[in-house]
Coordinates of C-alpha atoms and ligand atoms in Angstrom, one line a residue:
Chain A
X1 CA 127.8 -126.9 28.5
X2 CA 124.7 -127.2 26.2
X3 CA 121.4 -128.0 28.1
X4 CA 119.7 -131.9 27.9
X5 CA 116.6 -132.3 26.5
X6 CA 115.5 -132.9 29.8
X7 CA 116.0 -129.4 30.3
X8 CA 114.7 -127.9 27.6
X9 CA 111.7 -130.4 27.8
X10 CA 110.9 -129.0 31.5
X11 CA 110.7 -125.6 30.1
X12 CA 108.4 -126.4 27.5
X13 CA 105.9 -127.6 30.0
X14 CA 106.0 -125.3 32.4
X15 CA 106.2 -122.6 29.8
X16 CA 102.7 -124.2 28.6
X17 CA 101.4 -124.7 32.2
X18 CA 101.8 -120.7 33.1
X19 CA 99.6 -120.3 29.4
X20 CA 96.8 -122.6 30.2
X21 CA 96.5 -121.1 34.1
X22 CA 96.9 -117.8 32.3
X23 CA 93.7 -119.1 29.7
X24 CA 91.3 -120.7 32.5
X25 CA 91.5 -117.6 34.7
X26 CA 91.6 -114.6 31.6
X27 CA 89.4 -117.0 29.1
X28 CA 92.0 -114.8 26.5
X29 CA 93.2 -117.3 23.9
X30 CA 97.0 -116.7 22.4
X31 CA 96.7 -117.6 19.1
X32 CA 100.0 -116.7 18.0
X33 CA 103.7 -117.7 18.5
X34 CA 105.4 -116.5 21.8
X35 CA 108.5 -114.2 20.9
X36 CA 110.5 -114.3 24.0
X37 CA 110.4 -118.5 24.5
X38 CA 113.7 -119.6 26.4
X39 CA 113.7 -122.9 25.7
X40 CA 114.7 -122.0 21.6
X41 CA 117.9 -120.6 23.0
X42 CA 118.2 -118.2 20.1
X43 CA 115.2 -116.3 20.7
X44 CA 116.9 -114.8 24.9
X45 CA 118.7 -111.9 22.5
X46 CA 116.6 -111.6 19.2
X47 CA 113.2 -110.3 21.0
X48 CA 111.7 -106.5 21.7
X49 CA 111.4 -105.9 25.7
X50 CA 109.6 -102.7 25.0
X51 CA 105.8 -103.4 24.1
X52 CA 105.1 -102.9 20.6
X53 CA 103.8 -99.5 19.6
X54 CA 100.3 -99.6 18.1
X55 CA 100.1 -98.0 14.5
X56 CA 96.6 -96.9 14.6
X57 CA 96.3 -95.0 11.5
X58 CA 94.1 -95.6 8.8
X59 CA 96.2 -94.1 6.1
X60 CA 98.9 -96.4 7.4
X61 CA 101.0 -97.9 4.2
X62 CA 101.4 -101.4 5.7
X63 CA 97.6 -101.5 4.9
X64 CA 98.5 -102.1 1.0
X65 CA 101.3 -104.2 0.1
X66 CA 103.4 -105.9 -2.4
X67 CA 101.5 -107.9 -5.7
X68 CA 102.8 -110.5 -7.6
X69 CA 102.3 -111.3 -11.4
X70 CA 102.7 -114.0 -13.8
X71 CA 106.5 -112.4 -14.5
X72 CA 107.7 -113.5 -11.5
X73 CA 107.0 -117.4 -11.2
X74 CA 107.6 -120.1 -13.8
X75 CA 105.8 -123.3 -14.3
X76 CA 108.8 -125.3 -12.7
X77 CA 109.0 -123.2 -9.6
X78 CA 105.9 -125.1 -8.1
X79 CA 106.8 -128.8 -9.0
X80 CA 110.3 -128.7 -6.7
X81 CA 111.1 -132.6 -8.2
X82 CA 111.6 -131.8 -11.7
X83 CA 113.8 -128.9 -11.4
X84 CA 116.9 -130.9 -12.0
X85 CA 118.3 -133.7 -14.4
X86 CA 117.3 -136.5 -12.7
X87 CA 114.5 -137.4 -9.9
X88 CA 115.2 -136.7 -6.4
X89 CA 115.6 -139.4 -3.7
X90 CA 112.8 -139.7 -1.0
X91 CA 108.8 -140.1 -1.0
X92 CA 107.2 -137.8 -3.2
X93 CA 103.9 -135.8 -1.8
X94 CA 102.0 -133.0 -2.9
X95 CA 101.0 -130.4 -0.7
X96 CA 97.8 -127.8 -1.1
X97 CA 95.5 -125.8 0.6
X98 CA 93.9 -122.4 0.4
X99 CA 95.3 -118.8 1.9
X100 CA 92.9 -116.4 3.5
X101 CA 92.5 -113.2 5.3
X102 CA 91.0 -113.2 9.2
X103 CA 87.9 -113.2 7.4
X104 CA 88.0 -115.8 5.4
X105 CA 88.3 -114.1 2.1
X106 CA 90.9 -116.3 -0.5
X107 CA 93.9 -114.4 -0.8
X108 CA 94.0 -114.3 -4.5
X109 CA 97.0 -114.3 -7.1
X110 CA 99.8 -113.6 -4.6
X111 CA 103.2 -115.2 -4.2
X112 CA 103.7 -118.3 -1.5
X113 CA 107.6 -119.3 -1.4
X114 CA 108.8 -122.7 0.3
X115 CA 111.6 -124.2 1.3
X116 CA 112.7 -127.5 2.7
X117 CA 115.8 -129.7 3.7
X118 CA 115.6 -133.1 1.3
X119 CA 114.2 -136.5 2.4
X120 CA 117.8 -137.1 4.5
X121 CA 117.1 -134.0 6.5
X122 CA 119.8 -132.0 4.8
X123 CA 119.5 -128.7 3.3
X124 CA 121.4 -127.5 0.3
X125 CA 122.7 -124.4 2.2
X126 CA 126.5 -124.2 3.2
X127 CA 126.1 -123.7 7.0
X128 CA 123.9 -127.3 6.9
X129 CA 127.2 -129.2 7.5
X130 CA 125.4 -132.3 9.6
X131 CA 126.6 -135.5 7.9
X132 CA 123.4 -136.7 5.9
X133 CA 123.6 -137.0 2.0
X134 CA 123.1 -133.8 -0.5
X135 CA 120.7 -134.5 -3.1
X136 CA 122.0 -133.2 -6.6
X137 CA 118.3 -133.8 -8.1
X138 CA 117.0 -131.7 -5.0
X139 CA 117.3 -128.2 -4.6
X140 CA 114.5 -127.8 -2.1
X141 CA 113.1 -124.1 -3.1
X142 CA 109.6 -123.5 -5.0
X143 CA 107.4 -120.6 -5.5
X144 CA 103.6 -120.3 -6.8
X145 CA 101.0 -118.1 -7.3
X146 CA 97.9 -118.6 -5.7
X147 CA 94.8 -119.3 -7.5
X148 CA 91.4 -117.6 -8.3
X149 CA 90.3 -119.5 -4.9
X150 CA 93.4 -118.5 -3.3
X151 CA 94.8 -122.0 -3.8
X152 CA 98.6 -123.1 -3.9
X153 CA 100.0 -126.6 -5.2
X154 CA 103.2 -128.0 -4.5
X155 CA 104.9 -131.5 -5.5
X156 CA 107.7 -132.1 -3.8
X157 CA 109.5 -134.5 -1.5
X158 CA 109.1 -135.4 2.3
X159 CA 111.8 -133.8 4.0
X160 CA 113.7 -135.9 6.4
X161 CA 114.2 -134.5 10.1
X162 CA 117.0 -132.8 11.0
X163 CA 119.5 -132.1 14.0
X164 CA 120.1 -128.7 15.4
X165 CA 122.2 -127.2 18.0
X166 CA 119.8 -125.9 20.4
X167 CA 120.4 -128.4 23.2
X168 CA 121.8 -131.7 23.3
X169 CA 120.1 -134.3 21.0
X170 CA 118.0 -131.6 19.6
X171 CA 116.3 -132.7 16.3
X172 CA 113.5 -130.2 14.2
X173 CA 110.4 -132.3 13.6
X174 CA 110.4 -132.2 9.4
X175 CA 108.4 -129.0 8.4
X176 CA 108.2 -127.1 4.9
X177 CA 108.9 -123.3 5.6
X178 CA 106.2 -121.2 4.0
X179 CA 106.7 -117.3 3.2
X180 CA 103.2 -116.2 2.2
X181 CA 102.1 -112.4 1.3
X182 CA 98.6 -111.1 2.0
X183 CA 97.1 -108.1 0.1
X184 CA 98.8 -105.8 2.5
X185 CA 102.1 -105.8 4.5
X186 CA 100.4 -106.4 7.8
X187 CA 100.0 -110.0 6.9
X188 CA 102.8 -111.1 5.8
X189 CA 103.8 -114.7 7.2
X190 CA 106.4 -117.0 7.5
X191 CA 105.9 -119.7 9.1
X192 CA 106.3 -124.1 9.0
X193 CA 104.4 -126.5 8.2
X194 CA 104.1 -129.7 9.7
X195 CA 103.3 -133.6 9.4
X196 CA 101.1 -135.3 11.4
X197 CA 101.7 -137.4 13.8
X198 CA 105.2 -136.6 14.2
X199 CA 107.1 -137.9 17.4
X200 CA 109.4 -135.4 17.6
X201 CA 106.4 -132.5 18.4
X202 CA 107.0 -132.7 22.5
X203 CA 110.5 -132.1 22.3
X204 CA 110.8 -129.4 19.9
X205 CA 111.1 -125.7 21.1
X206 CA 110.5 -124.3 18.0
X207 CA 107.0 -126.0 17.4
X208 CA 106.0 -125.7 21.1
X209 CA 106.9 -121.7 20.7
X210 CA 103.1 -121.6 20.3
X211 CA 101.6 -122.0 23.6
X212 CA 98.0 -123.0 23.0
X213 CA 97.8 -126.5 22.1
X214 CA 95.1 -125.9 19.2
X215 CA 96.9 -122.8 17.6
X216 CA 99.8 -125.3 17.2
X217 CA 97.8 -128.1 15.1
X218 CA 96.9 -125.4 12.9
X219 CA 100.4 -125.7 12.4
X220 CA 100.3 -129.4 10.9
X221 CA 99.2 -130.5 7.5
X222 CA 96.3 -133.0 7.3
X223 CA 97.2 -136.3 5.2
X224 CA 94.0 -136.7 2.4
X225 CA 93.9 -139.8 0.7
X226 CA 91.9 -138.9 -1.9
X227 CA 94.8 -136.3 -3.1
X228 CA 97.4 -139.5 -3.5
X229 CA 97.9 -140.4 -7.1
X230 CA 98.2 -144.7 -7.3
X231 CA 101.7 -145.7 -7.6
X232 CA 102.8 -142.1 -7.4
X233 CA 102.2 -139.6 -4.7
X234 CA 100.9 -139.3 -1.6
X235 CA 98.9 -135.9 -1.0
X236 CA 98.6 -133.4 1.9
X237 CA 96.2 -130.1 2.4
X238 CA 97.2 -127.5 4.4
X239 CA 95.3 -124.4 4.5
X240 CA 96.5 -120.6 6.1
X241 CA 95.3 -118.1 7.7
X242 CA 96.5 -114.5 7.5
X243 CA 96.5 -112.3 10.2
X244 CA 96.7 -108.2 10.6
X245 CA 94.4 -104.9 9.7
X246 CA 94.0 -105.0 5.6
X247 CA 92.3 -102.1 3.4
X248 CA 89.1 -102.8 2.7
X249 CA 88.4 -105.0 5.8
X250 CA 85.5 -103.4 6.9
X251 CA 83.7 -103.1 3.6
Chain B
X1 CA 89.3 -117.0 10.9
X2 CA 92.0 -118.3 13.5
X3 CA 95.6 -117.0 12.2
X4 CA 97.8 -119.6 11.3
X5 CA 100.8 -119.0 13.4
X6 CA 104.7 -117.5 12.9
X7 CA 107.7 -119.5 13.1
X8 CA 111.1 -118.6 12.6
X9 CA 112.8 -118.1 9.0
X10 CA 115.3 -120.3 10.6
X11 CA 119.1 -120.3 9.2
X12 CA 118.8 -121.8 6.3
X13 CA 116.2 -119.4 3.9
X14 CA 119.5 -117.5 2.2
X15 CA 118.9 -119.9 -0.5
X16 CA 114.9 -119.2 -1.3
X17 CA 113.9 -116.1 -0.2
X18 CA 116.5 -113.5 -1.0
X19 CA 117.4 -112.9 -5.1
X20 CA 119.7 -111.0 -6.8
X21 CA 119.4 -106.9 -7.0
X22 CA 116.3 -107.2 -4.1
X23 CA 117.9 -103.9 -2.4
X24 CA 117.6 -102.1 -5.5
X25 CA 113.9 -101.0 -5.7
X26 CA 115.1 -97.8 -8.3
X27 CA 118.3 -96.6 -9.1
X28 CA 120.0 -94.5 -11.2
X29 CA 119.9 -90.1 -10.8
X30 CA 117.6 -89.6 -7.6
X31 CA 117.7 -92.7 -6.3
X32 CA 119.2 -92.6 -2.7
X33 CA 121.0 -95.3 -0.5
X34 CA 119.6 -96.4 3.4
X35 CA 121.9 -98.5 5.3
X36 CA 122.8 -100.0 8.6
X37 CA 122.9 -102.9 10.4
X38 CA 120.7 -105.0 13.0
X39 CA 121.7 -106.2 16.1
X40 CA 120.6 -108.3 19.0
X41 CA 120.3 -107.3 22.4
X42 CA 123.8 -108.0 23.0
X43 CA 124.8 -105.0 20.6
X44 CA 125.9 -108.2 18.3
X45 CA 125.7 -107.9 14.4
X46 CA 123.0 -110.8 13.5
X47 CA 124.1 -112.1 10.4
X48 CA 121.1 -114.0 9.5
X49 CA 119.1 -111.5 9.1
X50 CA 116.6 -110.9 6.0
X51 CA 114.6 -107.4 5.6
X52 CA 111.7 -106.4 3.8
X53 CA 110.8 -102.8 2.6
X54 CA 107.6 -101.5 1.0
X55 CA 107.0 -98.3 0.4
X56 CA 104.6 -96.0 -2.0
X57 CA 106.1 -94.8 -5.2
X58 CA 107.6 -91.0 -5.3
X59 CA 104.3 -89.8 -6.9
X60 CA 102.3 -91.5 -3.6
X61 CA 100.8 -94.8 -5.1
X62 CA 100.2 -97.7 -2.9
X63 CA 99.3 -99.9 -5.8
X64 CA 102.9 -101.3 -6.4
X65 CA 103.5 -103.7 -9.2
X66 CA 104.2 -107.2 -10.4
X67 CA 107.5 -107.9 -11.8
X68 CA 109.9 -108.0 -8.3
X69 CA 111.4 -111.1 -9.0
X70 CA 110.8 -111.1 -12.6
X71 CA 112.0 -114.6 -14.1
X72 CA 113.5 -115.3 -17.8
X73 CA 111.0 -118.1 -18.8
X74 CA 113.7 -120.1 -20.5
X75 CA 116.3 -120.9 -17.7
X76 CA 114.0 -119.8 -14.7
X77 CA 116.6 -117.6 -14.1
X78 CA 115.8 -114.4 -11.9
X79 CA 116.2 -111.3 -14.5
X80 CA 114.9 -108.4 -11.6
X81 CA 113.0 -105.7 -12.3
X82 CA 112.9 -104.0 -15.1
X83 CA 113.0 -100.5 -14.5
X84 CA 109.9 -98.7 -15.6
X85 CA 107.5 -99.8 -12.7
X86 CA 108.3 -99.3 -9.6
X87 CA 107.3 -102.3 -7.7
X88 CA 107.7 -100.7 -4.2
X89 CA 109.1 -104.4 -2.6
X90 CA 112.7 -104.9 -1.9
X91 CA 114.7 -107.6 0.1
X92 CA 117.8 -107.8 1.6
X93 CA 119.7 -110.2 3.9
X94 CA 122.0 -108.9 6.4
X95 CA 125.9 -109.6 5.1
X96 CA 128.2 -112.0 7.4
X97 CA 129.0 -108.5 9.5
X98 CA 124.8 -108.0 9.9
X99 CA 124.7 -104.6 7.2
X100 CA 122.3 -104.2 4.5
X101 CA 121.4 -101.9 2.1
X102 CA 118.6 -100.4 0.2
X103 CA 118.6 -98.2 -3.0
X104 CA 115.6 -96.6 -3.8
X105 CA 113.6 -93.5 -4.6
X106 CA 112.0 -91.4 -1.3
X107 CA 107.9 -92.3 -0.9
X108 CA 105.6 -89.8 -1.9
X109 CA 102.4 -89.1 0.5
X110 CA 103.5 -90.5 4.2
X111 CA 107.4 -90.1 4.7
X112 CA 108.3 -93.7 5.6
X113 CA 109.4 -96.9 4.2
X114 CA 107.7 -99.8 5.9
X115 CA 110.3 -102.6 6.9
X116 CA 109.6 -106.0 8.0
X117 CA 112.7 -107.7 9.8
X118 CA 112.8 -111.7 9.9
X119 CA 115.7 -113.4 11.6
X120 CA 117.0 -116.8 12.8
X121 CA 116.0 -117.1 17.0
X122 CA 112.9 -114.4 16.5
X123 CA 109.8 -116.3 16.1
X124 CA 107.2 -113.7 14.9
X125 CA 108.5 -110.9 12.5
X126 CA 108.5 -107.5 14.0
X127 CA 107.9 -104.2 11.4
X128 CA 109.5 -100.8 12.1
X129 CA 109.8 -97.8 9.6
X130 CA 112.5 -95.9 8.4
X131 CA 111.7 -92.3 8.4
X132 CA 113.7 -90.6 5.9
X133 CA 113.5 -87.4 7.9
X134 CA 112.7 -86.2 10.8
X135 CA 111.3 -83.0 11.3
X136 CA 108.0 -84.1 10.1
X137 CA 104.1 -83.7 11.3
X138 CA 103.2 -87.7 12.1
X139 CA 100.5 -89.4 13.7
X140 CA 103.4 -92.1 14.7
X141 CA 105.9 -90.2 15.7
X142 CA 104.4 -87.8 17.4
X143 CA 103.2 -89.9 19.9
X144 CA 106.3 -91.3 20.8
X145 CA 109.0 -89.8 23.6
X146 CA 112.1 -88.2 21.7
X147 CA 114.7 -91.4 22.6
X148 CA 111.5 -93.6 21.1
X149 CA 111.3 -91.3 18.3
X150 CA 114.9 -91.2 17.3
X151 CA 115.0 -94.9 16.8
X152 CA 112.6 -94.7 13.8
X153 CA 114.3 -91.5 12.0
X154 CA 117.4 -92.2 9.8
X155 CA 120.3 -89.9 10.0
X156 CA 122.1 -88.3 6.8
X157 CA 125.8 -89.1 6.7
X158 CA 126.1 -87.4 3.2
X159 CA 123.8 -86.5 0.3
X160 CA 121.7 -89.2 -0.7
X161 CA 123.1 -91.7 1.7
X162 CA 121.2 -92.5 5.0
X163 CA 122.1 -94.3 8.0
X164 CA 119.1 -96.8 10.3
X165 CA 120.3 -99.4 12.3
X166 CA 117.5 -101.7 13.8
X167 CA 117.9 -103.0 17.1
X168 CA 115.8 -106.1 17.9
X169 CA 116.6 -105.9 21.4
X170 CA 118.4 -102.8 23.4
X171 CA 120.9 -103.0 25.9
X172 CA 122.3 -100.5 28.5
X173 CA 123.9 -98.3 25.9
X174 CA 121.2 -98.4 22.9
X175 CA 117.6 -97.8 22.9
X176 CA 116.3 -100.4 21.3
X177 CA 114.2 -99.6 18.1
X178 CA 110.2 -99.1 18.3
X179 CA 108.5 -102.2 16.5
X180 CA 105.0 -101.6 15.5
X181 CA 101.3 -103.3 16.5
X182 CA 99.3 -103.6 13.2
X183 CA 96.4 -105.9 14.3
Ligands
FE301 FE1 114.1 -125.9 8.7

């Protein structure tokens, strides 16, 4: 028998109730994502019990990582409406912001990948079988490069919400996956990005997998109304931050 | 800076993030094959599964190079590396039975290949390494107990082919594998 939202809702809050009495009396902040978080049901198995090892060595080669070059993007891969015949249904947006290391350096000229179910909430992906309408002028994957700021650009559509199978009546709030690299394998990140002021944030285990309240609006794109285009888009910044040890750091 | 945080890669990223020869970071004479396959802490095959490796070149570069994905600027097709560099990235989603596997050249300098394992239901990505042998002198491993150890070390099942299963969670019967701390 799947669990009610009721449930899973009760979790969520005392799940963030234990974290803020944790906060006041520690004054440690979490800033990250909680790895063993019950309420997402498909977390119980898919977590380490065993405390993660500590690398601690300089020479380490997770401190360099992967690059990126003008080879592997093309000009279409960023603008995710015009990659078909005809236009996409939905609300087009564009979506920006810059990437940069824990110390605020622009991660420069790497590779940011997206990917999103269309403005129905649907994803083009065969185990997506909920009955809302495929788009055949929406594919919903774009890459870029970012910029000599460490800038990214995206046009794309607003994706619709979606249902899941978590619990009963479960629905994701709409988010844009992001997969961004850093300059070395320690910062890798995948992660979502959301909308503001969506009603579906207190129910959703996934979102609420983040235990401190202002970790999880770094989480949610700002609307900017000077990024809309009259009569064509409207435009949202969202800027990341990439965590882990990086060569160089200390420099 | 605050870090932004990690969600899952859901279900649904076997359409965006994996692309066609992404196990295949060399091939041809030398190259070798790891393989395996990742399970939960049920001792379940995960299926949705996707793997990253990066590793130094033979010679013991860290500098990899562009060209991974490498697209044909007409169609936006994705053509793959093309053979002279080596890039030092691959990726590789698990199949419907939870396997993968990587062909590629062994690292020179350290004697690892750096993996990071993303998965539907685990929220933050966890890295291991795949030591490709080991009786080896290591600040890592040589701080761990030998069933900690063993998790981390592939095992030869024939020349050139290697075996490293990754288990995100153990169970009663399977130490589960060390994950490692990089901030
Ligand atoms: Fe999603």
């Amino acid at each position: 028998m799947p669990d009610s939202q009721e449930q899973i809702t009760a979790e969520i809050v005392e799940s963030h109730r234990v974290y803020a009495k944790a906060r006041e009396e520690s004054g440690q902040e979490s800033r990250h994502v909680l790895r063993d978080f019950a309420p997402y049901r498909s977390s119980i198995l898919r977590h380490p019990k065993q405390p993660l090892v500590v690398a601690g060595d300089p020479e380490a080669v997770e401190l360099t990582g992967p690059v990126f070059g003008v080879t592997d993007v093309t000009a279409l891969d960023s603008d995710l409406t015009r990659q078909h015949v005809g236009e996409p249904m939905g609300e087009r947006i564009t979506v920006t912001g810059r990437v940069l290391d824990r110390a605020g350096r622009p991660v420069r000229g790497q590779l940011v990948e997206v990917w999103q179910a269309n403005a129905a909430g649907r994803y083009a992906h065969q185990r997506d079988d909920h009955p809302a309408p495929l788009d055949p002028n929406f594919t919903g994957v774009g890459r870029c490069l970012t910029d000599g700021d460490g800038r990214y650009a995206f046009t794309t559509i607003k994706p619709g919400p979606y249902p899941w199978r978590n619990h009963v009546n479960a629905w994701r709030p709409a988010h844009i996956h992001f997969s961004l690299f850093g300059t070395a394998f320690t910062q890798r990140l995948v992660t979502q990005m959301y909308f503001p002021g969506d009603p579906l944030f207190p129910y959703d285990p996934i979102f609420n997998s983040v235990p401190d309240e202002q970790a999880r609006q770094r989480m949610v794109a700002a609307y900017d109304h000077d990024l809309s285009v009259p009569e064509w888009s409207r435009g949202f910044t969202w800027d990341i931050v990439l965590d882990g040890a990086f060569e160089g750091e200390h420099r | 800076m605050n870090p932004t945080p990690s969600q899952t890669v859901g279900p649904f990223f076997g359409y965006a993030l994996p692309f066609p020869r992404g196990g295949e970071i060399a091939a041809g004479a030398g190259a070798l094959t790891v393989h395996g396959h990742v399970f939960d802490g049920a001792g379940q095959p995960i299926p949705d599964a996707l793997l990253e490796f990066w590793q130094a070149d033979p010679a013991g570069g860290r500098g990899g190079a562009p060209g991974t994905l490498r697209r044909d600027p007409v169609n936006g097709a994705i053509l793959g590396r093309h053979g002279l560099d080596f890039t030092g990235f691959g990726r590789v989603p698990t199949d419907a039975d939870g396997h993968w596997t990587l062909r590629t050249r062994p690292p020179g300098g350290r004697p690892y290949i750096a993996v990071a394992v993303f998965a539907r239901g685990l929220l933050h990505h966890l890295y291991t390494r795949i030591y490709l042998r080991g009786d080896v002198a290591d600040p890592l491993l040589d701080r761990l107990t030998p069933e900690r150890r063993r998790t981390l070390v592939a095992t030869e099942e024939r020349p050139g082919v290697l075996r490293f299963d990754i288990r995100i969670q153990g169970d009663e019967e399977h130490e589960e594998t060390v994950f490692l701390d990089f901030s």
